[in-house]
CSV table of C-alpha atoms in Angstrom, one decimal:
chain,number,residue,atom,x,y,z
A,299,UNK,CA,-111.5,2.7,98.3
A,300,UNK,CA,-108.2,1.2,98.7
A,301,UNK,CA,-104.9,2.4,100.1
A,302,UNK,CA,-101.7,0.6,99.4
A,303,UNK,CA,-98.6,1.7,101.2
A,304,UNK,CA,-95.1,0.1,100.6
A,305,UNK,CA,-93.5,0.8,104.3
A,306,UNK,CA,-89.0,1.7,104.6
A,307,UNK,CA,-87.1,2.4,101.7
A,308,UNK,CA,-87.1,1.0,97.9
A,309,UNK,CA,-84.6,-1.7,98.9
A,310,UNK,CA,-87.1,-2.7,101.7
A,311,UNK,CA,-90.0,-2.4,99.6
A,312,UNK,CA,-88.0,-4.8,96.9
A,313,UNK,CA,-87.2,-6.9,99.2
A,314,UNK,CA,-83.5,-6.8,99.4
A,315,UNK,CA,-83.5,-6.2,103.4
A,316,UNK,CA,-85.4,-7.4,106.1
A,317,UNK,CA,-87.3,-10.0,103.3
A,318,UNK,CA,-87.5,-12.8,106.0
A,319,UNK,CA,-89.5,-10.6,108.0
A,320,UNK,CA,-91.6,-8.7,105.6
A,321,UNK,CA,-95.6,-9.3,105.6
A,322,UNK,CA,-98.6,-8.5,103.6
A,323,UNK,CA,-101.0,-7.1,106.0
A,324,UNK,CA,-104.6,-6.2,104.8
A,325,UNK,CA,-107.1,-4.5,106.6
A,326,UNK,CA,-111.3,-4.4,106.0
A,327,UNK,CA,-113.2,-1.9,107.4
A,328,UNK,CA,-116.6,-3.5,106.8
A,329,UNK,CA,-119.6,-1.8,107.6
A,330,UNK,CA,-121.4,-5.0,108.4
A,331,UNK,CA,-119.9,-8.5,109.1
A,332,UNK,CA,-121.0,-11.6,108.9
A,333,UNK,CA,-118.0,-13.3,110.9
A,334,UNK,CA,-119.9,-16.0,111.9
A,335,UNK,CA,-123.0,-17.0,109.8
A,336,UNK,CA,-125.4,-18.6,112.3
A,337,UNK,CA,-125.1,-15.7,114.4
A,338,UNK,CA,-126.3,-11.9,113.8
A,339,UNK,CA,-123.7,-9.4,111.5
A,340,UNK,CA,-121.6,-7.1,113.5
A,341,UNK,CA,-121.6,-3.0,112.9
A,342,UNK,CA,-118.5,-1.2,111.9
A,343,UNK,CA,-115.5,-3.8,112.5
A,344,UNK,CA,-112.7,-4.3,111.0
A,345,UNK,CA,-110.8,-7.9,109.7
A,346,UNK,CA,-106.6,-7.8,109.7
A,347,UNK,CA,-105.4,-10.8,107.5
A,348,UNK,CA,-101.8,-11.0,107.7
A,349,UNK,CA,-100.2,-13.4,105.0
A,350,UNK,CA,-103.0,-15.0,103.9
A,351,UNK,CA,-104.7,-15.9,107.5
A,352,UNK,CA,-106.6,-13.7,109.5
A,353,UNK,CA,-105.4,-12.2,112.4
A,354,UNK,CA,-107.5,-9.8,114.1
A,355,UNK,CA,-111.4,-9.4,113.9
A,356,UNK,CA,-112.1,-6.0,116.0
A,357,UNK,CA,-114.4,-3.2,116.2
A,358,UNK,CA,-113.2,-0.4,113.7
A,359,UNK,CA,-113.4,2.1,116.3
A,360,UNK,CA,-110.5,0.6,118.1
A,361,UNK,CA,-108.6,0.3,115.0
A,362,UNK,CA,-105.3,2.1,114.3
A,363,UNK,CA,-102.4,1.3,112.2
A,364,UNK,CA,-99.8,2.1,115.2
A,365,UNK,CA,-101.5,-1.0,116.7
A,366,UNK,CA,-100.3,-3.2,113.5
A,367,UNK,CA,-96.6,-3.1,114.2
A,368,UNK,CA,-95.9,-2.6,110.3
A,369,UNK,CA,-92.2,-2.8,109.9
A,370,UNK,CA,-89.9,-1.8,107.0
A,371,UNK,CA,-90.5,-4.4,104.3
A,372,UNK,CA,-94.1,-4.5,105.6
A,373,UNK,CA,-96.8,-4.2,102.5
A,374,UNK,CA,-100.1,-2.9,103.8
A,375,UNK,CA,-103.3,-2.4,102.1
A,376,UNK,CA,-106.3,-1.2,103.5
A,377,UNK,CA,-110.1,-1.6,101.6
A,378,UNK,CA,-112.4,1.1,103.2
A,379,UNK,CA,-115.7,-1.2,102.4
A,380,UNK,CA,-117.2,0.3,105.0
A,381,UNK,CA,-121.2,1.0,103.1
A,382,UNK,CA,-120.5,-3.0,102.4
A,383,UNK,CA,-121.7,-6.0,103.5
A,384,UNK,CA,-118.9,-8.4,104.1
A,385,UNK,CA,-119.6,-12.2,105.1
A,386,UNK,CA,-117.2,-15.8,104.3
A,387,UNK,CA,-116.2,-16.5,101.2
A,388,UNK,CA,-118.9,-18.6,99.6
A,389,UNK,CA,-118.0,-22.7,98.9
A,390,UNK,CA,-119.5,-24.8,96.1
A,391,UNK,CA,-119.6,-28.2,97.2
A,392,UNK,CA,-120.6,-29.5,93.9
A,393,UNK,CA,-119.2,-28.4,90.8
A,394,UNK,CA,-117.5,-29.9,87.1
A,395,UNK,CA,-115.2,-27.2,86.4
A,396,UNK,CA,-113.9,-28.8,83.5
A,397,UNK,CA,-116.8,-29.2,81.0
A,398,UNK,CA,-120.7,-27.6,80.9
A,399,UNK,CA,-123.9,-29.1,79.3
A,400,UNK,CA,-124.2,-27.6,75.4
A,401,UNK,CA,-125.1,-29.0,72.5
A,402,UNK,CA,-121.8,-30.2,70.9
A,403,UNK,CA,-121.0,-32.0,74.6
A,404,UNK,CA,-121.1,-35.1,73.4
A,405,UNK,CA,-118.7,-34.6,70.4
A,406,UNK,CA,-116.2,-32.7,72.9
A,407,UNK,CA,-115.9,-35.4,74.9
A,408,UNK,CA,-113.7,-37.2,71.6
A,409,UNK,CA,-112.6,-34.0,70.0
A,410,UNK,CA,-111.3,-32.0,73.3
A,411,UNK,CA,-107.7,-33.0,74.9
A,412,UNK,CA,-107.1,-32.8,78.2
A,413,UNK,CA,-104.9,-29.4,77.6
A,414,UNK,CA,-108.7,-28.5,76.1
A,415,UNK,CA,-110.4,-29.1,79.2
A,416,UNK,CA,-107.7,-27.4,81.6
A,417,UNK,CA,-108.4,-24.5,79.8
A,418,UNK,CA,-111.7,-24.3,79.7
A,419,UNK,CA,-111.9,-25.2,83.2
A,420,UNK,CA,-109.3,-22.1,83.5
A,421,UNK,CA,-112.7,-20.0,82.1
A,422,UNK,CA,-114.9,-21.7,84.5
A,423,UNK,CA,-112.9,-21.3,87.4
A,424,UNK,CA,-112.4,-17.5,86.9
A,425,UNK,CA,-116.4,-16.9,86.4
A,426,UNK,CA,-117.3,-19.2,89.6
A,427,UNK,CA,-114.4,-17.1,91.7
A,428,UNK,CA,-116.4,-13.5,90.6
A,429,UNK,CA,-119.3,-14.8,91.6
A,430,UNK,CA,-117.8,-14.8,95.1
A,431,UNK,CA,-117.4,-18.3,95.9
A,432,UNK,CA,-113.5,-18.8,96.8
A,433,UNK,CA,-113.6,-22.4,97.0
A,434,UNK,CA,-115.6,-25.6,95.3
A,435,UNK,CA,-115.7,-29.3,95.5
A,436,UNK,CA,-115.4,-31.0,92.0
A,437,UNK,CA,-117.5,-34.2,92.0
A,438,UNK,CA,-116.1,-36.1,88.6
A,439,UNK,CA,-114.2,-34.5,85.9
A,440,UNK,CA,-113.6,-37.3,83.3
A,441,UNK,CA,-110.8,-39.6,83.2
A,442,UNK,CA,-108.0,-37.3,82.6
A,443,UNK,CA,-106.2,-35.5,84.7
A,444,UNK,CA,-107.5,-31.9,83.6
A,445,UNK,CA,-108.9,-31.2,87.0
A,446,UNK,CA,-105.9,-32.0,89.2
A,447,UNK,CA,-103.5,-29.6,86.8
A,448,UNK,CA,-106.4,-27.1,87.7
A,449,UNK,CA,-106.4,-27.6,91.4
A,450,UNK,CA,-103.1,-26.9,91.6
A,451,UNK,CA,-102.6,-24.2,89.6
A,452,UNK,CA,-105.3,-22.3,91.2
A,453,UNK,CA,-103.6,-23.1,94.6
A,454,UNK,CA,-99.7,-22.0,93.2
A,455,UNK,CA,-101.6,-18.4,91.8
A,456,UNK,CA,-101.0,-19.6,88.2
A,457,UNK,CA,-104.7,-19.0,87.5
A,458,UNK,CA,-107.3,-17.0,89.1
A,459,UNK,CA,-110.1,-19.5,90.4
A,460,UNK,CA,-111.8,-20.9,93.8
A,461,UNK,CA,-109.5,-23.2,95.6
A,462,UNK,CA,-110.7,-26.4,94.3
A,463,UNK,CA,-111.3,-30.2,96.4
A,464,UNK,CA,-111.3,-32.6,93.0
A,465,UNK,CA,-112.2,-36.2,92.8
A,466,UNK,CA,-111.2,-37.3,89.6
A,467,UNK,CA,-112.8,-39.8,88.0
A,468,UNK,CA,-116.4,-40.7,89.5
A,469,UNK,CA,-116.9,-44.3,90.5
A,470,UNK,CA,-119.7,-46.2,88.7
A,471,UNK,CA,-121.0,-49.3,87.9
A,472,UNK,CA,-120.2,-50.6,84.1
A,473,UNK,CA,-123.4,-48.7,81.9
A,474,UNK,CA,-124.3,-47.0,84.9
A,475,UNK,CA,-124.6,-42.9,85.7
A,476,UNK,CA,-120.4,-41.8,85.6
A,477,UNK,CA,-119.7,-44.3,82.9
A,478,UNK,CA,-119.6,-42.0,79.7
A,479,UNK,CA,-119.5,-44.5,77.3
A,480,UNK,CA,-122.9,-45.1,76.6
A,481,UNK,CA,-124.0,-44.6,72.7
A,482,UNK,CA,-120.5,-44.3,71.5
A,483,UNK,CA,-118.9,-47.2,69.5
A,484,UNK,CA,-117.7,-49.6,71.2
A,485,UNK,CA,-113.9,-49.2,69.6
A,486,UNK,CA,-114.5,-45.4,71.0
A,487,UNK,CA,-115.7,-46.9,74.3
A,488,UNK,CA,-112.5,-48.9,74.5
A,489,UNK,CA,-110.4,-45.9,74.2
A,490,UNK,CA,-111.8,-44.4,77.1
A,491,UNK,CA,-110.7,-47.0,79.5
A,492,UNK,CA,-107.5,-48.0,78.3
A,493,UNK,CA,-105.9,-44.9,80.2
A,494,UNK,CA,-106.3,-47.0,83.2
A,495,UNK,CA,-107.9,-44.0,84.9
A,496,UNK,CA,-111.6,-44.8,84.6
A,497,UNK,CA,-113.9,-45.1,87.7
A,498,UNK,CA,-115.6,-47.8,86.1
A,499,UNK,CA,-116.1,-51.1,88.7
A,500,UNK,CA,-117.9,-54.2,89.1
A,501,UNK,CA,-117.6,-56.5,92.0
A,502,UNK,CA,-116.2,-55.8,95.9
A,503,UNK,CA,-112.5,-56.0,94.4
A,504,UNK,CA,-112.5,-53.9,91.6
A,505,UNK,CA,-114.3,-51.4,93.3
A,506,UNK,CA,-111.8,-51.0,96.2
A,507,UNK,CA,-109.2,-50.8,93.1
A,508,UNK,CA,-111.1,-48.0,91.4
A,509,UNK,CA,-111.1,-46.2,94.8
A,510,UNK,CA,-107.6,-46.6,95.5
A,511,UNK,CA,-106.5,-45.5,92.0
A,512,UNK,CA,-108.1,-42.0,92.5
A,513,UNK,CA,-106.1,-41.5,95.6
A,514,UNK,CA,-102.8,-42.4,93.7
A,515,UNK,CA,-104.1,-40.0,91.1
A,516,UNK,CA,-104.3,-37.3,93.6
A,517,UNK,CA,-108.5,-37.3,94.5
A,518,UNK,CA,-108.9,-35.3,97.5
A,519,UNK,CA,-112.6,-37.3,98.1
A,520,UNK,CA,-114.5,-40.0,96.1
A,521,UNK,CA,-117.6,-39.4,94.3
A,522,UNK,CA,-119.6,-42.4,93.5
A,523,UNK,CA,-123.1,-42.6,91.2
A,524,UNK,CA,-125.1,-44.7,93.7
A,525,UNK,CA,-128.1,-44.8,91.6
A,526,UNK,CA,-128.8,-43.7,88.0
A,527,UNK,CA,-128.9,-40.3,86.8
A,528,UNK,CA,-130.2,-37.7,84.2
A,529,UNK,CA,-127.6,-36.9,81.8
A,530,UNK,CA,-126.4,-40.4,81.0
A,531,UNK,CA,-127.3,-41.3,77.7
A,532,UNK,CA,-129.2,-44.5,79.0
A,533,UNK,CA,-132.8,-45.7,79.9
A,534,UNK,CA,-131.5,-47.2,83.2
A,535,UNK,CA,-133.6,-45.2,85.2
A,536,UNK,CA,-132.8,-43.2,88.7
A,537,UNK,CA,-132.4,-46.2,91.3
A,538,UNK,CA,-129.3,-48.1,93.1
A,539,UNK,CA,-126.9,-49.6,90.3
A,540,UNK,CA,-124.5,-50.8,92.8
A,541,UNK,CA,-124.6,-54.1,95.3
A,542,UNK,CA,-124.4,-53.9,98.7
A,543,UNK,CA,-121.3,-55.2,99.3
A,544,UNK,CA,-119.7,-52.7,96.9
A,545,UNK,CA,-121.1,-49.7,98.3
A,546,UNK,CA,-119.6,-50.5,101.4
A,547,UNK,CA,-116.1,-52.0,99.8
A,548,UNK,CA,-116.4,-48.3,98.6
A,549,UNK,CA,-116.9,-46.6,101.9
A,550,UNK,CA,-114.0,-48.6,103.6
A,551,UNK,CA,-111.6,-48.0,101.5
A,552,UNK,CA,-112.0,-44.7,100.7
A,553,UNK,CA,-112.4,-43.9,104.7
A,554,UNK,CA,-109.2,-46.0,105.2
A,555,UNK,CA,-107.1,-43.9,102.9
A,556,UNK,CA,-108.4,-40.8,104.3
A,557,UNK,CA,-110.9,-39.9,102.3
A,558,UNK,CA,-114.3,-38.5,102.5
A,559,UNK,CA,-117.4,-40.1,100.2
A,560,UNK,CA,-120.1,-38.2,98.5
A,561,UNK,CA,-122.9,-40.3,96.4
A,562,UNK,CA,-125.1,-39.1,93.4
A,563,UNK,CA,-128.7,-41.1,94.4
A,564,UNK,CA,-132.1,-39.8,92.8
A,565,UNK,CA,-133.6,-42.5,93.8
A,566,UNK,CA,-135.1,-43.8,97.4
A,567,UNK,CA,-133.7,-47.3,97.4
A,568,UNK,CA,-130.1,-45.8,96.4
A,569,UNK,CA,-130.0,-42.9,98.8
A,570,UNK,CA,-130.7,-45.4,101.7
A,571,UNK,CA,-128.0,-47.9,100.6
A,572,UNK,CA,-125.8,-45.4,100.6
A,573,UNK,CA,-126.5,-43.6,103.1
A,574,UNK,CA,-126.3,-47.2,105.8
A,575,UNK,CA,-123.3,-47.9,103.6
A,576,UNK,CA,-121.5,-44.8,105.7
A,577,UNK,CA,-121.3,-42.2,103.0
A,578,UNK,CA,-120.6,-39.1,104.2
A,579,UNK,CA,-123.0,-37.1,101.7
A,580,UNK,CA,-125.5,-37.0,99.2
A,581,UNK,CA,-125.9,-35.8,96.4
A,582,UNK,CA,-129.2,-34.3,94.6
A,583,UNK,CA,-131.3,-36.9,96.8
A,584,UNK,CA,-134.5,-36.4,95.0
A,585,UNK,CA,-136.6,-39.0,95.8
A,586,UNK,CA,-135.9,-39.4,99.6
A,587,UNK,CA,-138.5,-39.8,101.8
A,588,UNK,CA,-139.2,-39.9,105.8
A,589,UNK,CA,-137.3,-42.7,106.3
A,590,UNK,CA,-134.3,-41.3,104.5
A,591,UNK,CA,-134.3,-38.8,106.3
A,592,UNK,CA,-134.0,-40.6,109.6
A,593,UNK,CA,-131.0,-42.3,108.1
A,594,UNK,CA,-129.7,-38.6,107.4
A,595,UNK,CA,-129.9,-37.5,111.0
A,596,UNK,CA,-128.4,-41.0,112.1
A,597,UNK,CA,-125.5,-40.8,110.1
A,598,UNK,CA,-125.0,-36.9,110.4
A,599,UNK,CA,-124.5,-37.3,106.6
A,600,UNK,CA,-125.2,-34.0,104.7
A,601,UNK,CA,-127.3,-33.5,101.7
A,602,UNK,CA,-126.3,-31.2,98.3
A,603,UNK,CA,-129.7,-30.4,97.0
A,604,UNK,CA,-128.3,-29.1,93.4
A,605,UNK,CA,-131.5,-27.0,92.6
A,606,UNK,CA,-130.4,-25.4,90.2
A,607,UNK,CA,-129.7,-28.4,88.1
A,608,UNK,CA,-133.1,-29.7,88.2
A,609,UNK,CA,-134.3,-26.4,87.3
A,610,UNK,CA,-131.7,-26.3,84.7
A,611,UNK,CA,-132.6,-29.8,82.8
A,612,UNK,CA,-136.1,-29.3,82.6
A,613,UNK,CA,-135.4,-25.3,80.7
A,614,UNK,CA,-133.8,-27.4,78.3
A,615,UNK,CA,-135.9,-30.3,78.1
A,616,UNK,CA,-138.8,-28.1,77.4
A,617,UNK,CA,-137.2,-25.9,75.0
A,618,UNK,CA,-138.2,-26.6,71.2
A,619,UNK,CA,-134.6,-26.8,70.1
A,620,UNK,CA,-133.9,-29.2,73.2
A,621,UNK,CA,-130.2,-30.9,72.6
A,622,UNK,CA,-131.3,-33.8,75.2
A,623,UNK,CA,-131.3,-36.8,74.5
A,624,UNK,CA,-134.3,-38.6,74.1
A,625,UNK,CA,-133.2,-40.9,77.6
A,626,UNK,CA,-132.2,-37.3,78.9
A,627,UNK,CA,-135.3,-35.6,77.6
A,628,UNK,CA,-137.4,-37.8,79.8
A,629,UNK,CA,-135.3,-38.0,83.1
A,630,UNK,CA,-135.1,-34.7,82.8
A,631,UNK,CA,-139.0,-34.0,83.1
A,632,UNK,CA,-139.3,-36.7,85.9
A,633,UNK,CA,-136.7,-35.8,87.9
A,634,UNK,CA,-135.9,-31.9,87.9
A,635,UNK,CA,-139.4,-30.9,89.4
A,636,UNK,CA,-139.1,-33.3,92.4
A,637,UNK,CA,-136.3,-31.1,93.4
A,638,UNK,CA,-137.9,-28.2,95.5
A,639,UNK,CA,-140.1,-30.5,97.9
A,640,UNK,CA,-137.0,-33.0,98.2
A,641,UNK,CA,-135.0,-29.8,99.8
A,642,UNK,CA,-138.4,-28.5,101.5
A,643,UNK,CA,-138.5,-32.2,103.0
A,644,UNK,CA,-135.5,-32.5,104.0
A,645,UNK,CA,-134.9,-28.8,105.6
A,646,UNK,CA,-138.4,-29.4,107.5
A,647,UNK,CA,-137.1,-33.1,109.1
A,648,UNK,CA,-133.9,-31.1,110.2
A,649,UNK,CA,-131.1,-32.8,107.3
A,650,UNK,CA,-127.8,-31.1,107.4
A,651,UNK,CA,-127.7,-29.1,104.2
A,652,UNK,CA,-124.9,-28.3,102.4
A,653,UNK,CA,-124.7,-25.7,99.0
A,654,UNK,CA,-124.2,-27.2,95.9
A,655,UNK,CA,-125.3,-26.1,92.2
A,656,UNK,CA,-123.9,-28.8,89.9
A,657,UNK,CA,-122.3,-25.6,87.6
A,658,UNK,CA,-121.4,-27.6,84.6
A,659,UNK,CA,-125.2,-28.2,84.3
A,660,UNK,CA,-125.9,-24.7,84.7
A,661,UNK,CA,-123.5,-22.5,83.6
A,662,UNK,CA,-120.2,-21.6,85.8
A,663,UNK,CA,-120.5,-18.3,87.5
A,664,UNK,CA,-124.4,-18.5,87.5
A,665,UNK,CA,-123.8,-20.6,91.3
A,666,UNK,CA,-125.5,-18.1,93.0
A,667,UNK,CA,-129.0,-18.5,91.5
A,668,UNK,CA,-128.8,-21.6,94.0
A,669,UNK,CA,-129.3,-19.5,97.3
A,670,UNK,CA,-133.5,-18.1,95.7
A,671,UNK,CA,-134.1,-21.7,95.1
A,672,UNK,CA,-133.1,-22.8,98.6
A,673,UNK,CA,-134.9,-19.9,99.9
A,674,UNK,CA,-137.6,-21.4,98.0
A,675,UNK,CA,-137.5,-24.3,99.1
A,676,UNK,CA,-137.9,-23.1,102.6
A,677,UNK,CA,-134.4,-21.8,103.8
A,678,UNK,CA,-134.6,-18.3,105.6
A,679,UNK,CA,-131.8,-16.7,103.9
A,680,UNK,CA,-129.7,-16.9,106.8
A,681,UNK,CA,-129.6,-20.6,106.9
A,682,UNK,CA,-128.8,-20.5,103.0
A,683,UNK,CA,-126.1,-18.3,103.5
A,684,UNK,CA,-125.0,-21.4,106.5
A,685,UNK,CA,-125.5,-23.6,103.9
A,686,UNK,CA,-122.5,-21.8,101.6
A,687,UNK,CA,-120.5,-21.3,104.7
A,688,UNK,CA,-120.2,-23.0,107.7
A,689,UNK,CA,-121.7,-26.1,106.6
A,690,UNK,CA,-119.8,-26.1,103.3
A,691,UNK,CA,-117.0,-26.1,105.4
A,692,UNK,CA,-117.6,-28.8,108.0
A,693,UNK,CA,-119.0,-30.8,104.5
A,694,UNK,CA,-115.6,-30.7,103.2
A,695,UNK,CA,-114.0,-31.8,106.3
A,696,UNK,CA,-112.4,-27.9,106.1
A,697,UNK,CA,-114.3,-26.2,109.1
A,698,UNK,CA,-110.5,-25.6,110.9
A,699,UNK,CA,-109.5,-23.2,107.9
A,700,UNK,CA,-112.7,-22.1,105.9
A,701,UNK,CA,-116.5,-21.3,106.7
A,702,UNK,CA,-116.2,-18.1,109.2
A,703,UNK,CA,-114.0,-14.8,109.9
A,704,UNK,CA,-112.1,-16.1,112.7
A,705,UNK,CA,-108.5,-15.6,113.6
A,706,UNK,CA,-106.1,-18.5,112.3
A,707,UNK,CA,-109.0,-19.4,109.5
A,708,UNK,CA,-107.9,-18.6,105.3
A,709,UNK,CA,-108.7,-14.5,104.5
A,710,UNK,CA,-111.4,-15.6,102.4
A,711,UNK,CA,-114.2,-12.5,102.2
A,712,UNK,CA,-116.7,-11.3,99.7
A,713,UNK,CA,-118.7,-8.0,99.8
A,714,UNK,CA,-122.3,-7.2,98.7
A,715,UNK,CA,-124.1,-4.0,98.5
A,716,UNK,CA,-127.1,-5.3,101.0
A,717,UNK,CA,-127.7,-7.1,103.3
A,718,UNK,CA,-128.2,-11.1,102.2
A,719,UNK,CA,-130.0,-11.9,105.4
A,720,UNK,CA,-132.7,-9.7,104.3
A,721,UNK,CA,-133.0,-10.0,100.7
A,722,UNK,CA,-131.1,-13.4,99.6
A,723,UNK,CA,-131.0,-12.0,95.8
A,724,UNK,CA,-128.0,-9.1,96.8
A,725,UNK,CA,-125.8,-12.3,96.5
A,726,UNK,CA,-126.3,-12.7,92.6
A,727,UNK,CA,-124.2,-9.6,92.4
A,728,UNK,CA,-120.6,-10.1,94.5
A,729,UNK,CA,-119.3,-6.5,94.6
A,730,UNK,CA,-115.7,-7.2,95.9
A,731,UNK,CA,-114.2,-10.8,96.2
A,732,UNK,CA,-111.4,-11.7,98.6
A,733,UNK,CA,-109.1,-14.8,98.5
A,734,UNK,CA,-106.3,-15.6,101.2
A,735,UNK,CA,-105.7,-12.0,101.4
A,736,UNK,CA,-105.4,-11.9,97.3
A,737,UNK,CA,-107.7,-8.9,96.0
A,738,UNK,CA,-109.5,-10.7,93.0
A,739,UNK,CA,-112.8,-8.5,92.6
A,740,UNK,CA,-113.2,-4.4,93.3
């Protein structure tokens, strides 16, 4: 149930008097919360988010609306959610918003503008946010600037989505994994790097200039394809594609401009590079192995298992009316049952763990399937729900505004019916989702 009330007069209400002053106050009554995951859920407490940030967290017993100080102007609402289960906003950290895998892909990718792919990603974005996660890291969106006209749409309110930490264009090797040229004609190829936004690199300098060019363009981190990967239309197979000495020409210069670096790597030799190269993430990390793990714990890097993906390729690759590739076909069939005991691995040598689902692989809105894989894996629900939460957070460098219920943190909330600590699966089926104080989902 939720109650709206407009406090003082019309004019008030409008905003014609006392508008400097006015807030939006919005009050939870949650039956259980999760305000911290990591710890146990609280009975019967309430959450007050005033503009956008939360302000109180407090049992609902002591709760009143004297104890507010709503003044005229004022607009509170109040959500009674209190047979609910209400726990963090859930964060992606490893989406493409602006495209997903179907059998025309490869002809979008010269028939679809990059209007095309903003709206699309508008679609995406709005399935991803029902599905209760309010915020998601895009890892490589093409060469165009589709994603960044998302990303801040979404954050002016234009369009309903998560809040979204882009990349822009992944940086790879010439023919490697993030170089999308592969089997087209070369004249097509060519028009696909004349924009001058292309990740593409080769050699210590023009690696540090692909870097820097994503941070003019806006990139809020760098993703890099370490090592080859399963949907490039190339036998190249899974291992490190880059030098030394450009992984690490990477790493500088995206830490000296501020910017945090996640790596695709499948392969051992690749995840280990990057990984002593100072990345600050991996992604997938299929084929790591004791020793990558003690380069994890090191480094404090986290890992993005992207189950769902690997479960995802090989559905399709065994399918009869399979759309793969013949180079995709077969990576997808090594690689995507690795996946489980790489994440069972890597939970059991203690990695930090961060959720990711590589929706653009899967389909957008379907994120959530992630959390029974993880589980699967090995997670107790709990720590999956950590995974989406708190360590999301601290992944994105965000943990000051995102990740827990805490007063002065974004009023970013989602509501189940059950509890996910008990039964992981009552998160396929967000009930009520929550953003900055924004109602999106009731």
């Amino acid at each position: 149930m939720k109650i709206v009330k407009k406090i003082g007069s019309m004019l008030c209400a409008l905003g014609f008097v006392g508008a400097a002053q006015a807030e939006n106050i919005t009050v939870i009554h949650a039956g259980q919360l999760l305000d911290e995951p990591g710890k146990p859920p609280k009975e019967a407490h309430s959450i007050i988010i005033r503009d956008g940030l939360i302000d109180q967290v407090l049992p609902t017993a002591s709760f009143s609306e004297q104890s507010l100080g709503v003044a005229d102007g004022d607009i509170l609402e109040i959500h009674n959610l209190e047979d609910k289960f209400v726990l963090p906003g859930l964060i992606d950290g490893h989406v493409h918003l602006t495209s997903e895998l179907n059998p025309q892909g490869r002809l979008q990718t010269v028939q679809m503008s990059d209007a095309d792919r903003a709206m699309m990603g508008a679609l995406h974005a709005k399935r991803t946010l029902m599905a209760g996660f309010t915020t998601v890291r895009d890892v490589g969106a093409g060469t165009g600037d589709a994603i960044f006209a998302l990303r801040d749409a979404t954050a002016n309110g234009w369009v309903s989505g998560p809040r979204i930490f882009a990349s822009g264009a992944t940086i790879s090797v010439t023919g490697g994994h993030g170089d999308g040229t592969q089997g087209y004609r070369d004249d097509i190829a060519h028009m696909f790097k004349a924009s001058g936004n292309s990740g593409t690199c080769d050699g210590v300098e023009s690696c540090r200039r692909a870097v820097r060019e994503q941070v003019r363009r806006g990139a809020d981190h760098i993703k890099l394809t370490a090592t080859g990967g399963v949907l490039s239309n190339t036998a190249a197979g899974t291992e490190v594609q880059f030098f030394e000495d450009e992984l690490k020409a990477i790493m500088d210069t995206a830490h000296s401009m501020g910017r945090k670096v996640t790596a695709h790597a499948h392969g051992k030799n690749g995840i280990d590079a990057a990984l002593e190269a100072g990345v600050d993430s991996i992604e997938h990390g299929t084929y790591l192995d004791p020793e990558s793990v003690r380069l994890f714990r090191r480094s404090g890097a986290y890992l993005v298992p992207t189950l769902l993906a690997g479960q995802t390729v090989v559905e399709i690759a065994e399918s009869p009316n399979s759309f793969l590739t013949p180079p995709q076909r077969k990576k997808s069939l090594q690689v995507g049952p690795q996946m489980i005991e790489m994440a069972r691995t890597a939970h059991d040598g203690g990695v930090k763990i961060a959720f990711g689902t590589d929706s653009g692989v899967s389909r957008h809105g379907d994120n959530a399937r992630e959390f029974e894989l993880l589980v699967k894996a090995g997670m107790t629900p709990a720590e999956a729900v950590y995974s989406a939460t708190v360590a999301g957070a601290d992944n994105l460098g965000m943990s000051d505004s995102l990740g827990t219920l805490r007063p002065g943190k974004l009023g970013d909330l989602i509501a189940v019916d059950g509890n996910p600590l008990q039964d992981i699966s009552v998160l396929l089926d967000v009930e009520f989702v929550m953003k900055e104080g924004v109602l999106y989902k009731e």
